[in-house]
Amino acid sequence: MTTALTKDHPFASMATEMLAHARSLGATEADVLVAEGDSVSVQVRLSAVDRLSKAREKSLGLRVFFGKRSASASTSDFSKESVARLVTDTCALAKEVAEDEFSGLPEAESMTQDFPDLQLFDTTNLSVEQEIDLARRAETAALDADARITNSEGAECSASHGTVLLANHHGFIGAHQSSTYSLSTSPIAKDPEHDGMQRDSWYTVKRKYEALESPESVGKEAARRALRRLGGRKISTQQVPVVFDQETAQSLLGHLASAVSGYSLYKGASFLIGQLGKRLAPEFVTVYDDGRMPGGLGSRPFDGEGLATRKTGVIENGLLTSYLLDTYSGRKLGMSSTGNASRGVGDSPSVGPTNLYLVPGSVSPADIIGSVKRGLYVTELIGFGVNMLTGDYSRGAAGFWIENGELAYPVEEITIAGNLKQIFADIEVVGDDLEFRHRVACPTLKIREMMVAGN
Amino acid sequence: MERSASPQLSDFSLQERDVQHALGRAKTRDIDYADIYFESNISESVSMEEGIVKRAVKHVGQGAGVRATAGEKTGFAYSDDLSQEDLAIAADTARYIAQSPQGEEPIAVTHCLAPTQDLYPLKQPISEIATKERVALLYLIDRVARGYDPRISKVMASFSTEQKAVIVANSDGQIVGDIQPLSRLQVTCIAEEGQNHQVGSYGGGGRVEFSYYFENDRAEEFAREAARQAILNLQAVDAPAGVMPVVLGGGWPGILLHEAIGHGLEADFNRRKTSAFSDMIGQRVASDVCTIVDDGTLPFRRGSLNMDDEGTPTSQTVLIEKGVLRGYITDRLNAKLLGIPLTGNGRREDFRSIVLPRMTNTFMLAGESDPDDIIRSVKKGLYAVSFGGGQVDITNGKFVFSASEAYLIEDGKVTRPVKGATLIGSGPDILKEVSMVGHDLKLDEGIGTCGKEGQSVPVGVGLPTLRIDEITVGGTNVG
């Protein structure tokens, strides 16, 4: 149970002592974040063990407020002297910065009292041998899938367990445990008929070990993805409909997440400034951020400030209905936090999505591709050509040329360009294939038209 | 001679004996090599927005990573506790890779040597600069950037410093340490004109003194540059799309080399034959006007190091000589397995990370063309002088990078600014398209960070003005 863990946790007393120490030095408010974890990971390549890593680490961070002045500091050294020095250093640092009228902890009464079990923790300890076996099986499945799979960047299996504890001046103490298990492999395909090699990868990542996909299915999918890239060609520069597969559509939703972050908005660095309540996408588009989805990779009972996580409608029926906020960015914008404070130990909070997803439609990916006469199916994006302030978008891409509703041949070394605002407005079809492979998940999307640059 | 600045084991509350035992425990009969990397790190960052410095963040940390290699295998463990017990546990984990019993004999290590070069002799450690002075620097930036043009509506700036003390002890009995300062000043401006909002960014730094930022009004220059770019982008038109000649300006556009060539020449990919450049040593991969080096020995630069993270002194490595591929950049493991020289490119983000072959400062040597002639030679194309980031798929060699300041070239003249231009090409092909190289080699200002396997390390790049005859530009305008 989360609450029981909270009371008994050995870090709880350390945190409360730090808060008292900061108070004694004149701090008007403070919070402490402690994280500890361990992980074991193995990499195999061509069936031999390539790398074995084990780690155990911990860190603690303190944020103090002297009225409206604030500073943060962190350390991995938990000795009494080091912790005491951290408190005095942080207090000294806070006096050097300017007053900021919006700074401070959330209101005392807004701290969460409710710590649901979100199914984020699995005690399964994989032995090194088990991890080696899983990684080998995934890689072997890829290597055995086809004679054209000639090499491999290897396979990796890892398991990690961690605890996060947050305590603040309001008497709030919360802790939660989580685990992550993952398995991936990256085969390389080569074919005498074509120049060069192609690599692709596939993976599975879950909170619970039992939920991992089988190594064999991960390996086969990785091989299928590498093979289908062989013989990629360039296409000529033109404007065509573009279909984003799940993996690439997810990145569009990631850009949406940065654009609706309270920090991008109050800094004037988002193309969605002033768009709240306005139409952003067609009516059939709805996007939620849900921090309490059981087993979710982005789930947690409370956010980086101790506020309850929740389900927020970001886009509902095509209208932009909410930004994602923490206390500070909310105050700046005259709104309330949405429980999206995200925070590294020793840093002040910022905003991050929890589990952000676009609600699936009813058309299968095959039918979406089938609806395109001539166009592009994008399966890979590289580069960083996204301007969050203007929404201008131009990225390297690879995928398939669609001819009369069929995937005709692989394409590469092209770019796709447009503007994110237009891209969201131009969503024509939403696929039925939502799968939570990341904290941000999206079904296949068809965009009416984009500029493709090639020959 | 020892430099006084060299860190000692006692700085980590360790004795030689502890290190000797841990190394002995890790290095057994079946282990080829073992090392321990000790790191302590102090970093501080202040940031400004909306005209006030409202955030200050400090981090103090230390830890050790223990590694053992056997053939191609690596065992690795790290701990942020440096007790004898924790080092022993880490050594046991690292050794596990060879499945061999615990070693008993301590390994003698000579006491801490300093590296043979001193590329960043600083009079005052940057960690000793008072927060007050850092804060004052940011207020100066704000004033200068806003003063540049009334259309500058927002100014954001941050100043970050780091001081790393590292010691590497290895099973060959070497122990060597280095103190590695690093700082960076970054400025971002937003310009507004009606509904048109545009952004400009500039910055720089290195392993430099605090006074560096004030020499030749450097910090003010960074502020003006960021403001100038934002204002310029207000009148930028949509970038063209399609294949065309592109002229790259000197300095930061050198990330072309980093993405298109550098990553593909890292020895790990070539040992595994997963790079588009595998088995191409001695072959022509660029036009004969191209000579490209990776050089970790340039004083005070962001990508430079006295020694890499395995204790090997950094060096200058010729990657491409007059168009012919000459060498890879290596760490110990890959140099040994490939039977090629150690180049001092074994780098890691911190004690939590494994060593990988990584670039330092990667640049093309100056050529003979006049930069103005290079622009004049283009009838219709793009002139790109500043970039955001880039990325490469090393297996097929496809790379992209995105321009943050670029112009159209029309009839040999630089004309309108364009926005949103992304360049995409193929590493093994692109340098064959380079037909002219300027005599104006410039290194970047010191802002580069390279990501690989989730690890970030500071790097530098450089380029003279050059002409690429054909490359695909991804814009929205077919014009």
PDB file of C-alpha atoms in Angstrom, chain B residues 120-208:
ATOM      1  CA  TYR B 120      42.476  24.337 -20.007  1.00  0.00           C
ATOM      2  CA  PRO B 121      44.815  25.985 -17.503  1.00  0.00           C
ATOM      3  CA  LEU B 122      42.353  28.196 -15.651  1.00  0.00           C
ATOM      4  CA  LYS B 123      43.475  30.779 -13.111  1.00  0.00           C
ATOM      5  CA  GLN B 124      40.160  30.664 -11.326  1.00  0.00           C
ATOM      6  CA  PRO B 125      37.992  27.523 -11.293  1.00  0.00           C
ATOM      7  CA  ILE B 126      34.635  28.419 -12.744  1.00  0.00           C
ATOM      8  CA  SER B 127      32.901  26.726  -9.822  1.00  0.00           C
ATOM      9  CA  GLU B 128      34.250  29.523  -7.630  1.00  0.00           C
ATOM     10  CA  ILE B 129      32.460  32.261  -9.525  1.00  0.00           C
ATOM     11  CA  ALA B 130      29.903  33.745  -7.168  1.00  0.00           C
ATOM     12  CA  THR B 131      26.258  33.298  -8.063  1.00  0.00           C
ATOM     13  CA  LYS B 132      25.943  37.090  -7.932  1.00  0.00           C
ATOM     14  CA  GLU B 133      28.339  37.455 -10.881  1.00  0.00           C
ATOM     15  CA  ARG B 134      26.494  34.800 -12.891  1.00  0.00           C
ATOM     16  CA  VAL B 135      23.250  36.621 -12.230  1.00  0.00           C
ATOM     17  CA  ALA B 136      24.738  39.963 -13.295  1.00  0.00           C
ATOM     18  CA  LEU B 137      25.868  38.383 -16.578  1.00  0.00           C
ATOM     19  CA  LEU B 138      22.287  37.375 -17.384  1.00  0.00           C
ATOM     20  CA  TYR B 139      20.940  40.865 -16.656  1.00  0.00           C
ATOM     21  CA  LEU B 140      23.531  42.247 -19.068  1.00  0.00           C
ATOM     22  CA  ILE B 141      22.246  39.841 -21.741  1.00  0.00           C
ATOM     23  CA  ASP B 142      18.670  40.933 -21.151  1.00  0.00           C
ATOM     24  CA  ARG B 143      19.554  44.614 -21.476  1.00  0.00           C
ATOM     25  CA  VAL B 144      21.582  44.188 -24.658  1.00  0.00           C
ATOM     26  CA  ALA B 145      19.084  41.893 -26.395  1.00  0.00           C
ATOM     27  CA  ARG B 146      16.107  44.156 -25.652  1.00  0.00           C
ATOM     28  CA  GLY B 147      18.131  47.168 -26.709  1.00  0.00           C
ATOM     29  CA  TYR B 148      18.833  45.619 -30.102  1.00  0.00           C
ATOM     30  CA  ASP B 149      15.349  46.232 -31.470  1.00  0.00           C
ATOM     31  CA  PRO B 150      11.998  47.214 -29.910  1.00  0.00           C
ATOM     32  CA  ARG B 151      10.415  44.184 -31.615  1.00  0.00           C
ATOM     33  CA  ILE B 152      12.360  41.863 -29.286  1.00  0.00           C
ATOM     34  CA  SER B 153       9.556  40.912 -26.898  1.00  0.00           C
ATOM     35  CA  LYS B 154      11.062  38.095 -24.866  1.00  0.00           C
ATOM     36  CA  VAL B 155      14.580  37.219 -23.804  1.00  0.00           C
ATOM     37  CA  MET B 156      15.574  33.965 -22.145  1.00  0.00           C
ATOM     38  CA  ALA B 157      19.116  33.187 -21.107  1.00  0.00           C
ATOM     39  CA  SER B 158      20.919  30.643 -19.012  1.00  0.00           C
ATOM     40  CA  PHE B 159      24.450  30.240 -17.764  1.00  0.00           C
ATOM     41  CA  SER B 160      25.580  26.776 -16.739  1.00  0.00           C
ATOM     42  CA  THR B 161      28.883  25.631 -15.339  1.00  0.00           C
ATOM     43  CA  GLU B 162      30.294  22.287 -14.414  1.00  0.00           C
ATOM     44  CA  GLN B 163      33.500  21.185 -12.765  1.00  0.00           C
ATOM     45  CA  LYS B 164      34.307  17.504 -13.067  1.00  0.00           C
ATOM     46  CA  ALA B 165      37.199  15.821 -11.289  1.00  0.00           C
ATOM     47  CA  VAL B 166      37.921  12.381 -12.701  1.00  0.00           C
ATOM     48  CA  ILE B 167      40.413   9.645 -11.908  1.00  0.00           C
ATOM     49  CA  VAL B 168      40.827   6.516 -14.006  1.00  0.00           C
ATOM     50  CA  ALA B 169      42.666   3.536 -12.484  1.00  0.00           C
ATOM     51  CA  ASN B 170      43.218   0.470 -14.629  1.00  0.00           C
ATOM     52  CA  SER B 171      44.511  -3.067 -14.450  1.00  0.00           C
ATOM     53  CA  ASP B 172      47.674  -2.090 -16.347  1.00  0.00           C
ATOM     54  CA  GLY B 173      48.621  -0.258 -13.169  1.00  0.00           C
ATOM     55  CA  GLN B 174      48.005   3.241 -14.490  1.00  0.00           C
ATOM     56  CA  ILE B 175      46.159   5.835 -12.532  1.00  0.00           C
ATOM     57  CA  VAL B 176      45.579   9.244 -14.023  1.00  0.00           C
ATOM     58  CA  GLY B 177      43.294  12.142 -13.250  1.00  0.00           C
ATOM     59  CA  ASP B 178      42.023  15.373 -14.728  1.00  0.00           C
ATOM     60  CA  ILE B 179      39.932  18.342 -13.705  1.00  0.00           C
ATOM     61  CA  GLN B 180      37.506  19.300 -16.444  1.00  0.00           C
ATOM     62  CA  PRO B 181      35.806  22.694 -16.309  1.00  0.00           C
ATOM     63  CA  LEU B 182      32.992  23.515 -18.701  1.00  0.00           C
ATOM     64  CA  SER B 183      30.590  26.406 -19.087  1.00  0.00           C
ATOM     65  CA  ARG B 184      28.020  27.622 -21.536  1.00  0.00           C
ATOM     66  CA  LEU B 185      25.967  30.766 -22.019  1.00  0.00           C
ATOM     67  CA  GLN B 186      22.777  30.415 -24.047  1.00  0.00           C
ATOM     68  CA  VAL B 187      20.467  33.184 -25.261  1.00  0.00           C
ATOM     69  CA  THR B 188      17.060  32.878 -26.917  1.00  0.00           C
ATOM     70  CA  CYS B 189      15.056  35.856 -28.167  1.00  0.00           C
ATOM     71  CA  ILE B 190      11.531  36.102 -29.475  1.00  0.00           C
ATOM     72  CA  ALA B 191      10.656  38.881 -31.891  1.00  0.00           C
ATOM     73  CA  GLU B 192       7.076  40.011 -32.447  1.00  0.00           C
ATOM     74  CA  GLU B 193       5.536  42.044 -35.203  1.00  0.00           C
ATOM     75  CA  GLY B 194       1.753  41.873 -35.213  1.00  0.00           C
ATOM     76  CA  GLN B 195       0.814  38.207 -35.339  1.00  0.00           C
ATOM     77  CA  ASN B 196       4.244  37.218 -36.607  1.00  0.00           C
ATOM     78  CA  HIS B 197       6.398  35.683 -33.857  1.00  0.00           C
ATOM     79  CA  GLN B 198       9.886  34.356 -34.563  1.00  0.00           C
ATOM     80  CA  VAL B 199      12.712  32.949 -32.498  1.00  0.00           C
ATOM     81  CA  GLY B 200      16.478  33.349 -32.589  1.00  0.00           C
ATOM     82  CA  SER B 201      19.100  31.579 -30.494  1.00  0.00           C
ATOM     83  CA  TYR B 202      22.804  31.972 -29.961  1.00  0.00           C
ATOM     84  CA  GLY B 203      25.356  30.994 -27.398  1.00  0.00           C
ATOM     85  CA  GLY B 204      28.756  29.625 -26.693  1.00  0.00           C
ATOM     86  CA  GLY B 205      31.319  28.610 -24.157  1.00  0.00           C
ATOM     87  CA  GLY B 206      33.990  26.046 -23.549  1.00  0.00           C
ATOM     88  CA  ARG B 207      36.499  24.980 -20.931  1.00  0.00           C
ATOM     89  CA  VAL B 208      37.153  28.653 -20.284  1.00  0.00           C
TER      90      VAL B 208
END
